[in-house]
Structure formats: structure tokens, C-alpha cells
Amino acid sequence: MKMLISFFLALLLPSLIFARPDSPVFNVLHYGAVGDGSTDATNAFNRTWEATCTSSSSPPTMYVPSGKTFLLHPLKLSGPCVSSGVTIEINGNIVGPSEPSEWRCLANRCDKWIHLKHVNALTVRGNGTINGRGQKWWDDNDRIRPTAFEISHSKNVSLSGLSFKDSPRMHVHIESAESATVSNITIDAPAKSPNTDGIHVMFPLINVELELIALNFHENAGDDCISIVDGCSNLKISNIICGPGHGISIGSLGKHGSNDNVENIVVSDVVFIKSTNGARIKTWQGGQGHARNIIFERILSQDSYNPIIIDQFYCDHEQCKEHVGFSSAG
């Protein structure tokens, strides 16, 4: 077991990545970022992104240098961009404000922290860490907690090399994406951190690969290592270390009678260590839709409570009545 884990972790070590010599590089330090961990860098990142996204030279790179820590409030980087391909290289560290009350949120609603949207041929890479400093969020039930990093409404996306830590809510969220790859990333969250899914993928998601990922939830994890919900199809997940955590979950599907569909999912070469669940499918009573052509293979489970679980009576923190409806197949 130790040799297997060491092998996976060795694969996860990110290498140094550099832009092509003929590619324009837009350094956040040149647009006003300080990188001392306490000076707000949000406006500087926005200015850097604007310069990168409007550059006609291809492919441009937005660069976050190593040896620096950048404090960011909620940040939205939107396209479409002029160039046919854009790279964001993060080798420094990014942190959120330490106090929930300090976050500058629109209408006091913090549902996203770093959000990339409408950017095709997008590459996000590097060896930096994105730390949501979510400890004080987890005990605050009066605020909507933000997902740390979201990519949505984009095609041909690559996310690799980064580390994600202590998100207030989900760490990585991919939505409405086509042809995306997530590889060589690590996700780390402590015990009793609620709903801090490692990677959450949802509608409509087509032709996506998740591979070489270590999800380290200390002791009792807050939620799923990977959660796959409505609209996902042709998804490949491989070479994952998950533990403890709630496993790799299809669902939940069909909540409050919704029509949810997931199909053509392959999960392979996964190690579950002291997880609550391993290979998991969960659906609500009364829902509609299907979960079909689901394959879990070459799974190693060590000290997991439910190595394999299919729950068609899922009910999370609610009073649920008996229903009929949702079906699973395959």
C-alpha cells in the first residue's frame, strides 16, 4: 500500500512550466499586484486578465509568479477572448480573506471565489496553491459559502498541476464544459469541513477526463472526493487517491422530483483510504431520469466503511416521504 501511494504521489509532483518564447506573458506584478499576502490583488488580476484576454498575439499567458502570496476577493475572469488559446499560469500562492465578513461579495452573496467563464481553449496550470482559508466559514450558517474555483461554459479546457486547500465550500467546480481535462492536482481539507467536495462536475458536461488526482481529507471528510451530477456524459476518472472522504459519487440525482441523467462514466484505478464510501451511486425517491453505463473498475479499498454502495433512498438532512420513480441501469 505504501509503495502504491508513493508511486501515485510521485506522479502528482508538478514540474516547472514555462510559456513559449514567442508568446506574450502578462505578469500580475506589472499590473499592480504586490504579492505580500495582505495587499488586495483583485483589481491587479482583473487588469492583467483584460490585457491577456484582449491580446491578439497567440497564445497569451497570464502569469502569477512564484515566491509571492496574493490576496484575492471574489474574482470573475470572463471571455470570450481574442486569441484562440489562453493560458493562466499560477506558480505563486493565492489566498482568500481570513474573515468571512471581509469578503467583498455582490449583494452579500458569496457563491463563487475564482470564476472562469466563456473561455475556450483555456489552460490553467502551475505549481501554486489556491487556499480559500475556509475555517471560519464552516461554522457560519448565516452566509452562502463560496466555491473556490469554478470553470463554466467553456470548451477545450485543461487544469493541471495546482493544489487546492481549505475551500469554504467545493474546491473545484466544472459546469457546462465540453472536452476538459483535469490532471496532476491535489486537494486538501480538514475534518468537519461541510460540503467541501474535491471536484464537482455537472450539467452539461461532455468528454471530460479527471486523472492523477490526490484528494486528502483529514479524518472525517466534509463531502465527496468527486461528485458527478445531472447532465454528465462520457466522463473518465482514473488514478485517484481518495481518503478519507465520502468516495466518488454519482449523484445525488433526482432531488425534489427533478429529472437527472448521467451516463457513460468510467472510474478506474482508484485507491480509497479510510473513506466513508468508495464507489457510490445515490438517488432521491420521487426523482426521474437515469444513471446508466457506469463502470467502476480496478478499485482498491483500505478500511472503507462502504466500499460499494448504491442508495436509491438517499435523503440528506431532510424528512423524506416514501416515493417511487427514479431508476438506475447499467
CSV table of C-alpha atoms in Angstrom, one decimal:
chain,number,residue,atom,x,y,z
A,1,MET,CA,0.0,0.0,0.0
A,2,LYS,CA,2.8,2.5,1.0
A,3,MET,CA,4.6,1.8,-2.3
A,4,LEU,CA,1.4,2.3,-4.3
A,5,ILE,CA,0.6,5.6,-2.6
A,6,SER,CA,4.2,6.8,-3.0
A,7,PHE,CA,4.0,5.9,-6.7
A,8,PHE,CA,0.9,7.9,-7.2
A,9,LEU,CA,2.2,10.9,-5.3
A,10,ALA,CA,5.4,10.9,-7.3
A,11,LEU,CA,3.3,11.2,-10.4
A,12,LEU,CA,1.5,14.2,-8.9
A,13,LEU,CA,4.5,16.3,-8.3
A,14,PRO,CA,4.2,19.2,-10.7
A,15,SER,CA,7.0,20.2,-13.0
A,16,LEU,CA,8.1,23.7,-13.9
A,17,ILE,CA,6.1,25.1,-16.7
A,18,PHE,CA,7.1,27.9,-19.0
A,19,ALA,CA,5.3,29.8,-21.8
A,20,ARG,CA,6.6,29.5,-25.3
A,21,PRO,CA,9.4,32.0,-26.1
A,22,ASP,CA,7.3,33.8,-28.7
A,23,SER,CA,4.2,34.0,-26.6
A,24,PRO,CA,3.3,37.3,-24.8
A,25,VAL,CA,3.3,37.0,-21.0
A,26,PHE,CA,1.3,39.3,-18.8
A,27,ASN,CA,2.7,39.3,-15.3
A,28,VAL,CA,0.3,40.4,-12.5
A,29,LEU,CA,3.2,42.2,-10.8
A,30,HIS,CA,3.3,44.6,-13.8
A,31,TYR,CA,-0.4,45.5,-13.3
A,32,GLY,CA,-0.2,46.5,-9.7
A,33,ALA,CA,-0.1,43.2,-7.7
A,34,VAL,CA,2.2,43.3,-4.7
A,35,GLY,CA,2.2,39.7,-3.5
A,36,ASP,CA,2.8,40.2,0.2
A,37,GLY,CA,-0.3,38.2,1.2
A,38,SER,CA,-2.1,41.2,2.7
A,39,THR,CA,-2.4,43.8,-0.1
A,40,ASP,CA,-5.6,43.2,-2.2
A,41,ALA,CA,-4.6,42.0,-5.7
A,42,THR,CA,-8.1,41.6,-7.1
A,43,ASN,CA,-8.0,44.8,-9.3
A,44,ALA,CA,-4.5,43.9,-10.5
A,45,PHE,CA,-5.6,40.4,-11.5
A,46,ASN,CA,-8.6,41.9,-13.4
A,47,ARG,CA,-6.3,44.3,-15.3
A,48,THR,CA,-3.9,41.5,-16.1
A,49,TRP,CA,-6.7,39.3,-17.4
A,50,GLU,CA,-8.1,42.1,-19.5
A,51,ALA,CA,-4.7,42.6,-21.2
A,52,THR,CA,-4.3,38.8,-21.7
A,53,CYS,CA,-7.8,38.2,-23.0
A,54,THR,CA,-7.7,41.1,-25.5
A,55,SER,CA,-4.3,40.3,-26.8
A,56,SER,CA,-4.2,39.4,-30.5
A,57,SER,CA,-0.9,37.6,-30.1
A,58,SER,CA,-1.3,33.9,-29.7
A,59,PRO,CA,-1.2,32.2,-27.3
A,60,PRO,CA,-1.1,34.8,-24.4
A,61,THR,CA,-0.3,33.9,-20.8
A,62,MET,CA,-1.5,35.5,-17.6
A,63,TYR,CA,1.4,34.9,-15.2
A,64,VAL,CA,1.2,34.6,-11.4
A,65,PRO,CA,4.9,34.3,-10.2
A,66,SER,CA,6.3,32.0,-7.6
A,67,GLY,CA,7.6,33.3,-4.2
A,68,LYS,CA,4.6,35.6,-3.8
A,69,THR,CA,1.2,35.3,-2.0
A,70,PHE,CA,-1.7,37.2,-3.5
A,71,LEU,CA,-4.8,38.1,-1.6
A,72,LEU,CA,-7.9,37.9,-3.7
A,73,HIS,CA,-11.6,38.8,-3.2
A,74,PRO,CA,-14.2,37.2,-5.4
A,75,LEU,CA,-12.8,37.4,-9.0
A,76,LYS,CA,-14.6,36.7,-12.3
A,77,LEU,CA,-12.5,36.3,-15.4
A,78,SER,CA,-14.7,36.2,-18.5
A,79,GLY,CA,-14.3,35.7,-22.2
A,80,PRO,CA,-14.6,35.2,-25.0
A,81,CYS,CA,-11.0,36.2,-25.6
A,82,VAL,CA,-9.4,37.5,-28.9
A,83,SER,CA,-6.8,34.7,-29.1
A,84,SER,CA,-7.8,31.2,-29.9
A,85,GLY,CA,-6.0,29.9,-26.8
A,86,VAL,CA,-5.3,31.5,-23.4
A,87,THR,CA,-3.0,30.2,-20.6
A,88,ILE,CA,-3.2,31.1,-16.9
A,89,GLU,CA,0.0,30.0,-15.1
A,90,ILE,CA,-0.1,30.1,-11.3
A,91,ASN,CA,3.2,29.4,-9.6
A,92,GLY,CA,2.6,31.7,-6.6
A,93,ASN,CA,0.1,31.2,-3.8
A,94,ILE,CA,-3.4,32.7,-3.8
A,95,VAL,CA,-5.4,33.2,-0.6
A,96,GLY,CA,-8.8,34.5,0.3
A,97,PRO,CA,-9.6,37.0,3.1
A,98,SER,CA,-9.3,35.3,6.6
A,99,GLU,CA,-12.6,36.6,7.9
A,100,PRO,CA,-15.9,35.9,6.1
A,101,SER,CA,-17.1,39.4,6.9
A,102,GLU,CA,-14.2,40.8,4.9
A,103,TRP,CA,-15.1,39.2,1.6
A,104,ARG,CA,-16.4,41.7,-0.9
A,105,CYS,CA,-19.4,39.9,-2.4
A,106,LEU,CA,-22.1,41.2,-4.7
A,107,ALA,CA,-25.4,41.7,-2.7
A,108,ASN,CA,-23.7,40.0,0.2
A,109,ARG,CA,-23.8,36.7,-1.7
A,110,CYS,CA,-20.6,34.7,-2.0
A,111,ASP,CA,-21.3,31.7,-4.1
A,112,LYS,CA,-18.0,31.8,-6.1
A,113,TRP,CA,-14.5,32.9,-5.4
A,114,ILE,CA,-12.4,32.5,-8.6
A,115,HIS,CA,-14.7,32.0,-11.6
A,116,LEU,CA,-13.5,31.5,-15.2
A,117,LYS,CA,-16.3,31.7,-17.7
A,118,HIS,CA,-16.8,31.7,-21.5
A,119,VAL,CA,-13.1,31.0,-22.3
A,120,ASN,CA,-12.4,28.4,-25.0
A,121,ALA,CA,-9.0,26.7,-25.4
A,122,LEU,CA,-8.2,27.6,-21.8
A,123,THR,CA,-5.2,26.2,-20.0
A,124,VAL,CA,-4.8,26.7,-16.2
A,125,ARG,CA,-1.6,25.3,-14.9
A,126,GLY,CA,1.3,25.8,-12.5
A,127,ASN,CA,2.6,24.6,-9.1
A,128,GLY,CA,1.0,27.2,-6.9
A,129,THR,CA,-1.6,26.7,-4.1
A,130,ILE,CA,-5.1,28.2,-4.0
A,131,ASN,CA,-6.1,28.5,-0.3
A,132,GLY,CA,-9.7,29.5,0.5
A,133,ARG,CA,-8.9,29.8,4.2
A,134,GLY,CA,-12.4,28.4,4.9
A,135,GLN,CA,-12.0,27.6,8.6
A,136,LYS,CA,-14.3,30.4,9.8
A,137,TRP,CA,-16.8,29.9,7.0
A,138,TRP,CA,-17.5,26.3,8.1
A,139,ASP,CA,-19.0,27.5,11.4
A,140,ASP,CA,-21.1,30.3,9.8
A,141,ASN,CA,-24.5,29.1,8.9
A,142,ASP,CA,-25.9,32.5,8.0
A,143,ARG,CA,-23.8,33.1,4.9
A,144,ILE,CA,-23.7,31.4,1.5
A,145,ARG,CA,-20.2,29.9,1.3
A,146,PRO,CA,-18.2,30.3,-1.9
A,147,THR,CA,-16.9,27.5,-4.2
A,148,ALA,CA,-13.1,28.1,-4.5
A,149,PHE,CA,-12.5,27.6,-8.2
A,150,GLU,CA,-15.1,27.3,-11.0
A,151,ILE,CA,-14.8,26.9,-14.8
A,152,SER,CA,-18.0,27.1,-16.7
A,153,HIS,CA,-19.4,27.5,-20.2
A,154,SER,CA,-16.1,26.7,-21.9
A,155,LYS,CA,-14.6,24.2,-24.3
A,156,ASN,CA,-11.2,22.5,-24.6
A,157,VAL,CA,-10.1,23.2,-21.1
A,158,SER,CA,-7.1,21.9,-19.2
A,159,LEU,CA,-6.5,22.3,-15.5
A,160,SER,CA,-3.2,20.8,-14.1
A,161,GLY,CA,-0.5,21.0,-11.5
A,162,LEU,CA,-2.2,23.1,-8.9
A,163,SER,CA,-3.0,22.5,-5.2
A,164,PHE,CA,-6.3,23.5,-3.6
A,165,LYS,CA,-6.7,23.8,0.1
A,166,ASP,CA,-9.4,24.6,2.7
A,167,SER,CA,-12.2,25.9,0.4
A,168,PRO,CA,-15.2,27.4,2.2
A,169,ARG,CA,-17.3,25.1,0.0
A,170,MET,CA,-16.5,23.0,-3.1
A,171,HIS,CA,-12.8,23.2,-4.1
A,172,VAL,CA,-13.1,22.7,-7.9
A,173,HIS,CA,-16.4,23.0,-9.8
A,174,ILE,CA,-16.7,22.4,-13.6
A,175,GLU,CA,-20.0,23.2,-15.2
A,176,SER,CA,-21.3,23.4,-18.8
A,177,ALA,CA,-17.9,22.3,-20.2
A,178,GLU,CA,-17.0,20.2,-23.3
A,179,SER,CA,-13.7,18.5,-23.7
A,180,ALA,CA,-11.9,19.2,-20.5
A,181,THR,CA,-9.0,17.5,-18.7
A,182,VAL,CA,-8.1,17.9,-15.0
A,183,SER,CA,-4.8,16.2,-14.1
A,184,ASN,CA,-2.0,16.3,-11.5
A,185,ILE,CA,-3.8,18.3,-8.9
A,186,THR,CA,-4.0,17.8,-5.1
A,187,ILE,CA,-6.9,18.8,-2.8
A,188,ASP,CA,-6.6,19.1,0.9
A,189,ALA,CA,-9.3,19.8,3.5
A,190,PRO,CA,-9.6,19.1,7.3
A,191,ALA,CA,-12.1,17.2,9.2
A,192,LYS,CA,-15.6,18.5,9.7
A,193,SER,CA,-15.4,20.9,6.7
A,194,PRO,CA,-19.0,20.8,5.4
A,195,ASN,CA,-19.7,20.2,1.7
A,196,THR,CA,-16.1,20.7,0.7
A,197,ASP,CA,-16.3,18.4,-2.3
A,198,GLY,CA,-13.0,17.9,-4.0
A,199,ILE,CA,-14.2,18.1,-7.6
A,200,HIS,CA,-17.9,18.7,-8.5
A,201,VAL,CA,-18.9,18.2,-12.2
A,202,MET,CA,-22.4,19.0,-13.5
A,203,PHE,CA,-24.7,19.8,-16.5
A,204,PRO,CA,-24.0,19.7,-19.3
A,205,LEU,CA,-20.6,18.1,-19.1
A,206,ILE,CA,-19.3,16.1,-22.1
A,207,ASN,CA,-16.0,14.4,-22.8
A,208,VAL,CA,-14.1,15.2,-19.6
A,209,GLU,CA,-11.2,13.4,-18.1
A,210,LEU,CA,-10.0,13.5,-14.4
A,211,GLU,CA,-6.7,11.8,-13.7
A,212,LEU,CA,-3.8,11.6,-11.4
A,213,ILE,CA,-5.5,13.5,-8.5
A,214,ALA,CA,-4.9,13.2,-4.8
A,215,LEU,CA,-7.7,14.2,-2.5
A,216,ASN,CA,-6.6,14.3,1.1
A,217,PHE,CA,-9.4,14.9,3.5
A,218,HIS,CA,-8.0,14.6,7.1
A,219,GLU,CA,-10.0,12.2,9.3
A,220,ASN,CA,-13.7,12.6,8.6
A,221,ALA,CA,-14.1,14.5,5.3
A,222,GLY,CA,-16.7,17.1,4.6
A,223,ASP,CA,-18.1,15.5,1.5
A,224,ASP,CA,-17.4,13.6,-1.7
A,225,CYS,CA,-13.9,13.4,-3.2
A,226,ILE,CA,-15.5,13.6,-6.7
A,227,SER,CA,-19.3,14.2,-7.2
A,228,ILE,CA,-20.9,13.7,-10.6
A,229,VAL,CA,-24.4,15.1,-11.1
A,230,ASP,CA,-27.0,15.8,-13.7
A,231,GLY,CA,-26.0,16.1,-17.3
A,232,CYS,CA,-22.6,14.4,-17.2
A,233,SER,CA,-21.7,12.0,-20.0
A,234,ASN,CA,-18.6,10.5,-21.4
A,235,LEU,CA,-16.6,11.1,-18.3
A,236,LYS,CA,-13.3,9.2,-17.5
A,237,ILE,CA,-11.9,9.2,-14.0
A,238,SER,CA,-8.6,7.4,-13.3
A,239,ASN,CA,-5.6,7.2,-11.0
A,240,ILE,CA,-7.2,8.9,-8.0
A,241,ILE,CA,-6.2,8.7,-4.3
A,242,CYS,CA,-9.2,9.5,-2.1
A,243,GLY,CA,-9.2,9.4,1.6
A,244,PRO,CA,-10.8,9.6,3.9
A,245,GLY,CA,-13.8,11.4,2.2
A,246,HIS,CA,-17.2,10.2,1.1
A,247,GLY,CA,-15.9,8.5,-2.0
A,248,ILE,CA,-16.5,9.0,-5.7
A,249,SER,CA,-20.3,9.6,-6.1
A,250,ILE,CA,-22.7,9.5,-9.0
A,251,GLY,CA,-25.3,11.9,-7.6
A,252,SER,CA,-27.1,12.7,-5.7
A,253,LEU,CA,-29.7,12.6,-8.5
A,254,GLY,CA,-33.5,13.4,-8.6
A,255,LYS,CA,-33.8,15.7,-5.6
A,256,HIS,CA,-37.2,17.2,-5.1
A,257,GLY,CA,-38.5,15.2,-8.1
A,258,SER,CA,-36.1,16.6,-10.7
A,259,ASN,CA,-35.2,14.8,-13.9
A,260,ASP,CA,-31.5,14.0,-13.8
A,261,ASN,CA,-29.5,11.9,-16.2
A,262,VAL,CA,-25.9,10.6,-16.0
A,263,GLU,CA,-24.4,8.1,-18.5
A,264,ASN,CA,-21.2,6.7,-19.9
A,265,ILE,CA,-19.0,7.1,-16.8
A,266,VAL,CA,-15.8,5.1,-16.3
A,267,VAL,CA,-14.0,5.2,-12.9
A,268,SER,CA,-10.7,3.2,-12.8
A,269,ASP,CA,-7.5,2.7,-10.8
A,270,VAL,CA,-8.7,4.4,-7.6
A,271,VAL,CA,-7.4,4.0,-4.1
A,272,PHE,CA,-9.8,4.7,-1.2
A,273,ILE,CA,-8.2,5.0,2.2
A,274,LYS,CA,-10.4,5.1,5.3
A,275,SER,CA,-13.3,6.7,3.3
A,276,THR,CA,-16.9,6.6,4.4
A,277,ASN,CA,-17.8,5.3,1.0
A,278,GLY,CA,-16.0,4.2,-2.1
A,279,ALA,CA,-17.8,3.6,-5.4
A,280,ARG,CA,-21.2,5.2,-4.8
A,281,ILE,CA,-24.4,5.9,-6.7
A,282,LYS,CA,-27.1,7.9,-4.8
A,283,THR,CA,-30.6,8.9,-5.9
A,284,TRP,CA,-33.6,10.5,-4.2
A,285,GLN,CA,-37.0,8.9,-4.1
A,286,GLY,CA,-39.5,10.5,-6.4
A,287,GLY,CA,-36.9,11.7,-8.9
A,288,GLN,CA,-36.9,11.0,-12.7
A,289,GLY,CA,-34.2,10.1,-15.2
A,290,HIS,CA,-31.4,7.5,-15.4
A,291,ALA,CA,-27.9,6.6,-14.3
A,292,ARG,CA,-26.6,4.1,-16.9
A,293,ASN,CA,-23.4,2.7,-18.4
A,294,ILE,CA,-21.5,3.3,-15.2
A,295,ILE,CA,-18.2,1.4,-14.7
A,296,PHE,CA,-16.1,1.2,-11.6
A,297,GLU,CA,-13.0,-1.0,-12.1
A,298,ARG,CA,-9.6,-1.7,-10.5
A,299,ILE,CA,-10.6,-0.2,-7.2
A,300,LEU,CA,-8.5,-0.7,-4.1
A,301,SER,CA,-10.3,0.0,-0.8
A,302,GLN,CA,-8.5,0.1,2.6
A,303,ASP,CA,-10.5,0.5,5.8
A,304,SER,CA,-13.5,2.0,4.0
A,305,TYR,CA,-16.9,1.7,5.7
A,306,ASN,CA,-18.9,1.2,2.5
A,307,PRO,CA,-16.5,0.1,-0.3
A,308,ILE,CA,-19.5,-0.2,-2.8
A,309,ILE,CA,-22.9,1.4,-2.2
A,310,ILE,CA,-26.0,2.0,-4.3
A,311,ASP,CA,-28.5,4.1,-2.4
A,312,GLN,CA,-31.9,4.7,-4.1
A,313,PHE,CA,-33.4,6.1,-0.9
A,314,TYR,CA,-31.0,8.9,-0.4
A,315,CYS,CA,-32.1,11.6,2.0
A,316,ASP,CA,-29.7,14.2,3.2
A,317,HIS,CA,-30.7,16.3,6.3
A,318,GLU,CA,-34.4,16.3,5.3
A,319,GLN,CA,-37.5,14.5,6.3
A,320,CYS,CA,-38.3,12.3,3.3
A,321,LYS,CA,-41.5,10.5,2.3
A,322,GLU,CA,-41.7,7.2,0.5
A,323,HIS,CA,-41.9,7.6,-3.3
A,324,VAL,CA,-41.4,5.7,-6.5
A,325,GLY,CA,-39.8,6.8,-9.6
A,326,PHE,CA,-36.1,7.1,-10.2
A,327,SER,CA,-34.4,4.2,-11.9
A,328,SER,CA,-30.8,3.2,-12.5
A,329,ALA,CA,-29.5,0.9,-15.1
A,330,GLY,CA,-26.2,-0.3,-16.4
